[in-house]
Amino acid sequence: MNALFLGYGRMGSAIAQAWLEAGLVSHISAVDPYLQTASHATLYNDVAALPTIAYDIIVVAVKPNYACEVLSALPPGLCQQAVVISVAAGVTSQKLSQALGHGCPVVRAMPNTPVLVGAGCTGLFAPSGLSERQRAQVTRLFSAVGTASWVEQEGLLDAVTALSGSGPAYYHLFSEALAAAGIELGLSPELAKTLAAQTALGAATLQTQADADFVALRTAVTSPNGTTAAAIGVFEHESALRRLVETAVRSASRRSEELSRES
Ligand SMILES: NC(=O)C1=CN([C@@H]2O[C@H](COP(=O)(O)OP(=O)(O)OC[C@H]3O[C@@H](n4cnc5c(N)ncnc54)[C@H](O)[C@@H]3O)[C@@H](O)[C@H]2O)C=CC1
Ligand SMILES: O=C(O)[C@@H]1CCC=N1
């Protein structure tokens, strides 16, 4: 299987590398006008320079405002047998199909940066037109960089974007705050960083591997009248943390909806 990436930045190159390493694709071509070199890919600076090959997978991994432009510049001969997968936040399947200008199947994918370390999660949506075989193929591709989950309504991708697409940044912010608090309490910056990051990794590993829900895992740390209870009391006062998280995630989801209208 050969794949063409339109845009070969953080997302595009991370996904491409994982697919090659997993043996899911045999060759990667990438179009990116702003790169001099591209690891794991044959790089073209202009779509016009691409050889006429019928690609199996075409990934749109440019910033959302360029997604339709790069698709409309694509010679139709290259897409005859392709599934087009767009990772661009908020660009609707209808706009992507219109930009393509012909009937090849389009999939929207919302991955996140942990795909860089094979621990990503990707929300997927396809309008009608994708065969069961193609759907299984897309599931396999994104399972190579973490988990792959389909949603049956395109609008739900706004929620996926707000939760897991942007989500790594929320955890990084929490780690920043946790490390800063540790430094205030006298820890060295190095130790505070190590403890914050390793605690995040350990908690996430328990969340994904232990046979217990989030509440049970939290309860297991929280001794009655102990240290954790003292901190949780602050987070939970008038549901402060939960309300803040809900407001923040709603705000991200609204921005994703706005991007869909703007693109
Ligand atoms: N960074 C993230 O956490 C996530 C990003 N996304 C989506 O992934 C897409 C790419 O984001 P990143 O990789 O983070 O950005 P990036 O800036 O690292 O990569 C974008 C690449 O597109 C290239 N480019 C610009 N104009 C081009 C053109 N006309 N033709 C071909 N290539 C062109 C740039 O040179 C750059 O290398 C965005 O649409 C974003 O919404 C989706 C999920 C998570
Ligand atoms: O912030 C953004 O718009 C992109 C989409 C999800 C993560 N990064």
Coordinates of C-alpha atoms and ligand atoms in Angstrom, one line a residue:
M1 CA 0.0 0.0 0.0
N2 CA 1.4 3.5 -0.8
A3 CA 0.4 6.6 1.0
L4 CA 0.6 10.3 0.1
F5 CA 0.7 13.0 2.8
L6 CA -0.3 16.5 1.9
G7 CA 1.5 18.4 4.7
Y8 CA 4.3 16.6 6.6
G9 CA 4.5 18.5 9.9
R10 CA 4.1 17.0 13.4
M11 CA 1.0 15.0 12.8
G12 CA 1.7 13.9 9.2
S13 CA 5.3 12.7 9.8
A14 CA 4.4 11.0 13.1
I15 CA 1.6 9.0 11.5
A16 CA 3.6 8.2 8.4
Q17 CA 6.6 6.9 10.4
A18 CA 4.3 4.7 12.6
W19 CA 2.6 3.2 9.5
L20 CA 5.9 2.4 7.9
E21 CA 7.3 0.8 11.1
A22 CA 4.2 -1.3 11.5
G23 CA 4.6 -2.5 7.9
L24 CA 1.1 -1.1 7.0
V25 CA 2.4 0.9 4.1
S26 CA 5.3 0.2 1.8
H27 CA 6.1 3.7 0.6
I28 CA 5.3 7.3 1.7
S29 CA 5.2 10.3 -0.6
A30 CA 4.8 13.8 1.0
V31 CA 4.0 17.2 -0.5
D32 CA 5.2 20.0 1.7
P33 CA 6.4 23.3 0.2
Y34 CA 8.2 24.4 3.3
L35 CA 10.4 21.5 4.0
Q36 CA 13.9 20.7 2.7
T37 CA 14.0 17.1 3.9
A38 CA 11.5 14.6 5.1
S39 CA 12.3 11.5 7.2
H40 CA 10.8 8.3 5.9
A41 CA 9.2 9.9 2.8
T42 CA 9.9 11.0 -0.7
L43 CA 9.4 14.7 -0.5
Y44 CA 7.9 16.9 -3.2
N45 CA 7.6 20.7 -2.8
D46 CA 4.7 21.0 -5.2
V47 CA 1.8 18.7 -6.0
A48 CA 2.5 19.3 -9.7
A49 CA 5.8 17.4 -9.3
L50 CA 4.2 14.2 -8.1
P51 CA 4.5 11.2 -10.4
T52 CA 1.2 9.9 -11.7
I53 CA 0.6 7.0 -9.2
A54 CA -2.8 5.8 -8.0
Y55 CA -2.3 6.2 -4.2
D56 CA -4.2 3.9 -1.8
I57 CA -4.3 6.4 1.1
I58 CA -4.1 10.2 0.8
V59 CA -3.7 12.0 4.2
V60 CA -4.5 15.7 4.5
A61 CA -2.3 17.0 7.3
V62 CA -2.0 20.7 6.7
K63 CA -3.5 23.4 8.9
P64 CA -7.3 23.5 8.6
N65 CA -7.4 26.7 6.5
Y66 CA -5.4 25.0 3.7
A67 CA -7.1 21.6 3.7
C68 CA -9.6 22.3 0.9
E69 CA -7.0 24.2 -1.2
V70 CA -4.5 21.3 -1.2
L71 CA -7.3 18.8 -2.1
S72 CA -8.6 20.9 -5.0
A73 CA -5.1 21.1 -6.4
L74 CA -4.7 17.3 -6.5
P75 CA -4.8 15.7 -10.0
P76 CA -7.8 13.3 -10.1
G77 CA -5.7 10.5 -11.5
L78 CA -3.8 10.2 -8.2
C79 CA -7.0 9.5 -6.2
Q80 CA -8.7 6.8 -8.4
Q81 CA -8.4 4.1 -5.8
A82 CA -7.7 6.2 -2.8
V83 CA -9.3 6.7 0.6
V84 CA -8.7 10.4 1.5
I85 CA -8.2 10.9 5.3
S86 CA -8.2 14.4 6.7
V87 CA -6.8 15.1 10.2
A88 CA -7.6 18.8 9.8
A89 CA -9.7 20.0 12.8
G90 CA -13.2 21.2 12.0
V91 CA -13.1 20.8 8.2
T92 CA -16.3 19.0 7.3
S93 CA -16.5 15.9 5.1
Q94 CA -18.8 17.8 2.8
K95 CA -16.3 20.6 2.2
L96 CA -13.5 18.1 1.7
S97 CA -15.5 16.1 -0.9
Q98 CA -16.5 19.3 -2.7
A99 CA -12.8 20.4 -2.8
L100 CA -11.9 17.0 -4.2
G101 CA -14.6 17.3 -6.8
H102 CA -15.2 13.6 -7.4
G103 CA -16.5 10.6 -5.6
C104 CA -13.6 9.1 -3.8
P105 CA -14.3 8.2 -0.2
V106 CA -13.4 10.7 2.5
V107 CA -12.7 10.0 6.2
R108 CA -12.2 12.5 8.9
A109 CA -9.8 11.6 11.7
M110 CA -9.1 13.4 14.9
P111 CA -5.8 12.1 16.4
N112 CA -3.7 13.6 19.2
T113 CA 0.0 14.3 19.8
P114 CA 0.6 11.0 21.7
V115 CA 0.5 9.3 18.3
L116 CA 4.2 10.4 18.3
V117 CA 4.8 7.7 20.9
G118 CA 2.2 5.2 19.7
A119 CA -0.1 6.1 22.6
G120 CA -2.5 8.3 20.7
C121 CA -6.3 8.1 20.3
T122 CA -8.1 8.9 17.2
G123 CA -11.8 9.6 16.6
L124 CA -12.9 8.7 13.1
F125 CA -16.0 9.6 11.0
A126 CA -16.9 8.6 7.4
P127 CA -20.0 9.7 5.5
S128 CA -21.6 7.0 3.4
G129 CA -19.4 5.7 0.6
L130 CA -16.8 3.9 2.6
S131 CA -16.8 0.1 2.1
E132 CA -16.5 -2.3 5.1
R133 CA -13.0 -3.3 3.8
Q134 CA -11.9 0.4 3.6
R135 CA -13.3 1.0 7.1
A136 CA -11.3 -1.9 8.5
Q137 CA -8.2 -0.7 6.7
V138 CA -8.6 2.8 8.3
T139 CA -9.1 1.2 11.7
R140 CA -6.0 -0.8 11.3
L141 CA -4.0 2.3 10.2
F142 CA -5.0 4.4 13.3
S143 CA -4.7 1.4 15.7
A144 CA -1.0 1.4 14.8
V145 CA -0.6 4.8 16.6
G146 CA -3.0 4.1 19.6
T147 CA -6.7 3.5 19.8
A148 CA -9.2 4.1 16.9
S149 CA -12.8 4.7 17.6
W150 CA -15.6 5.5 15.0
V151 CA -18.4 8.0 15.7
E152 CA -21.6 7.8 13.7
Q153 CA -22.4 11.5 13.6
E154 CA -19.9 14.0 12.2
G155 CA -20.9 16.6 14.8
L156 CA -19.5 14.3 17.5
L157 CA -16.0 15.0 16.2
D158 CA -16.3 18.4 17.8
A159 CA -16.6 16.7 21.2
V160 CA -13.7 14.3 20.3
T161 CA -11.5 17.2 19.3
A162 CA -12.4 19.1 22.5
L163 CA -11.7 16.0 24.7
S164 CA -8.8 14.0 23.2
G165 CA -7.6 16.1 20.3
S166 CA -6.8 19.1 22.5
G167 CA -6.7 16.9 25.7
P168 CA -2.9 16.3 25.9
A169 CA -2.4 20.1 26.3
Y170 CA -4.8 20.0 29.4
Y171 CA -2.7 17.3 31.0
H172 CA 0.5 19.1 30.2
L173 CA -0.9 22.3 31.8
F174 CA -1.9 20.3 34.9
S175 CA 1.7 18.8 35.1
E176 CA 3.1 22.4 34.7
A177 CA 0.9 23.5 37.7
L178 CA 1.8 20.4 39.7
A179 CA 5.5 20.8 39.2
A180 CA 5.3 24.6 40.0
A181 CA 3.5 23.7 43.2
G182 CA 6.2 21.2 44.1
I183 CA 8.9 23.8 43.4
E184 CA 7.1 26.3 45.7
L185 CA 7.2 23.6 48.4
G186 CA 11.0 23.3 48.0
L187 CA 11.6 20.6 45.4
S188 CA 14.3 21.2 42.7
P189 CA 12.8 21.9 39.2
E190 CA 14.3 18.6 37.9
L191 CA 12.7 16.5 40.7
A192 CA 9.4 18.3 40.4
K193 CA 9.3 17.6 36.7
T194 CA 10.2 14.0 37.1
L195 CA 7.6 13.4 39.8
A196 CA 4.8 15.3 37.9
A197 CA 5.5 13.4 34.6
Q198 CA 5.9 10.0 36.2
T199 CA 2.8 10.5 38.2
A200 CA 0.8 11.3 35.0
L201 CA 2.3 8.2 33.3
G202 CA 1.5 6.0 36.3
A203 CA -2.1 7.3 36.7
A204 CA -2.7 7.0 32.9
T205 CA -1.3 3.4 33.0
L206 CA -3.6 2.5 35.8
Q207 CA -6.6 4.1 34.1
T208 CA -6.0 2.1 30.9
Q209 CA -4.9 -1.2 32.5
A210 CA -6.4 -1.6 35.9
D211 CA -9.8 -3.3 36.2
A212 CA -11.3 -0.4 38.0
D213 CA -13.1 2.8 37.0
F214 CA -11.8 6.3 37.6
V215 CA -13.7 6.8 40.9
A216 CA -12.4 3.5 42.3
L217 CA -8.8 4.4 41.3
R218 CA -9.2 7.8 43.0
T219 CA -10.7 6.3 46.1
A220 CA -7.8 3.9 46.4
V221 CA -5.4 6.8 46.8
T222 CA -7.6 8.8 49.2
S223 CA -7.3 7.7 52.9
P224 CA -10.0 9.1 55.2
N225 CA -8.8 12.4 56.6
G226 CA -5.4 12.0 54.8
T227 CA -3.3 14.1 52.5
T228 CA -5.2 13.3 49.3
A229 CA -8.5 14.1 50.9
A230 CA -7.1 17.5 51.9
A231 CA -6.2 18.3 48.2
I232 CA -9.4 16.8 46.7
G233 CA -11.4 18.9 49.1
V234 CA -10.0 22.0 47.4
F235 CA -10.6 20.7 43.9
E236 CA -14.1 19.6 44.7
H237 CA -15.2 22.7 46.7
E238 CA -18.4 23.7 44.9
S239 CA -17.3 21.3 42.1
A240 CA -14.7 24.0 41.1
L241 CA -12.4 21.7 39.1
R242 CA -15.3 19.8 37.4
R243 CA -17.0 23.1 36.4
L244 CA -13.8 24.6 35.1
V245 CA -13.1 21.5 33.0
E246 CA -16.6 21.4 31.6
T247 CA -16.4 25.1 30.7
A248 CA -13.0 24.6 29.1
V249 CA -14.0 21.5 27.1
R250 CA -17.3 23.2 25.9
S251 CA -15.2 26.2 24.8
A252 CA -12.9 23.9 22.7
S253 CA -15.9 22.2 21.2
R254 CA -17.5 25.5 20.3
R255 CA -14.3 26.6 18.6
S256 CA -14.2 23.3 16.6
E257 CA -17.8 24.1 15.5
E258 CA -16.7 27.6 14.5
L259 CA -13.8 26.2 12.5
S260 CA -16.3 24.0 10.6
R261 CA -18.3 27.1 9.6
E262 CA -15.2 29.1 8.8
S263 CA -13.2 26.6 6.7
Ligands
LIG1 N1 -1.2 19.2 16.7 C1 -2.2 18.5 17.2 O1 -2.3 18.3 18.4 C2 -3.3 18.1 16.3 C3 -3.4 18.5 15.0 N2 -4.4 18.1 14.2 C4 -4.5 18.6 12.9 O2 -3.4 18.2 12.1 C5 -3.2 19.2 11.1 C6 -1.7 19.5 11.1 O3 -1.3 19.9 12.3 P1 0.3 19.9 12.8 O4 0.9 18.7 12.2 O5 0.2 20.1 14.2 O6 0.8 21.2 12.1 P2 2.3 21.4 11.5 O7 2.4 22.9 11.3 O8 3.3 20.7 12.3 O9 2.2 20.8 10.0 C7 1.6 21.3 8.9 C8 2.5 21.2 7.7 O10 1.8 21.6 6.6 C9 2.7 22.2 5.7 N3 2.0 23.0 4.7 C10 1.6 24.3 4.7 N4 1.0 24.6 3.6 C11 1.1 23.5 2.8 C12 0.6 23.2 1.5 N5 0.0 24.1 0.7 N6 0.8 22.0 1.0 C13 1.4 21.0 1.7 N7 1.9 21.2 2.9 C14 1.7 22.5 3.5 C15 3.6 23.0 6.6 O11 4.9 23.3 6.0 C16 3.8 22.0 7.8 O12 4.9 21.2 7.7 C17 -4.0 20.4 11.4 O13 -5.1 20.5 10.5 C18 -4.6 20.2 12.8 O14 -5.9 20.6 12.9 C19 -5.3 17.1 14.6 C20 -5.2 16.6 15.8 C21 -4.2 17.0 16.8
LIG2 O1 -5.7 23.2 18.7 C1 -6.1 22.7 17.6 O2 -6.8 23.4 16.9 C2 -5.6 21.3 17.1 C3 -6.8 20.4 17.0 C4 -6.7 19.5 18.2 C5 -5.4 19.7 18.7 N1 -4.8 20.7 18.1

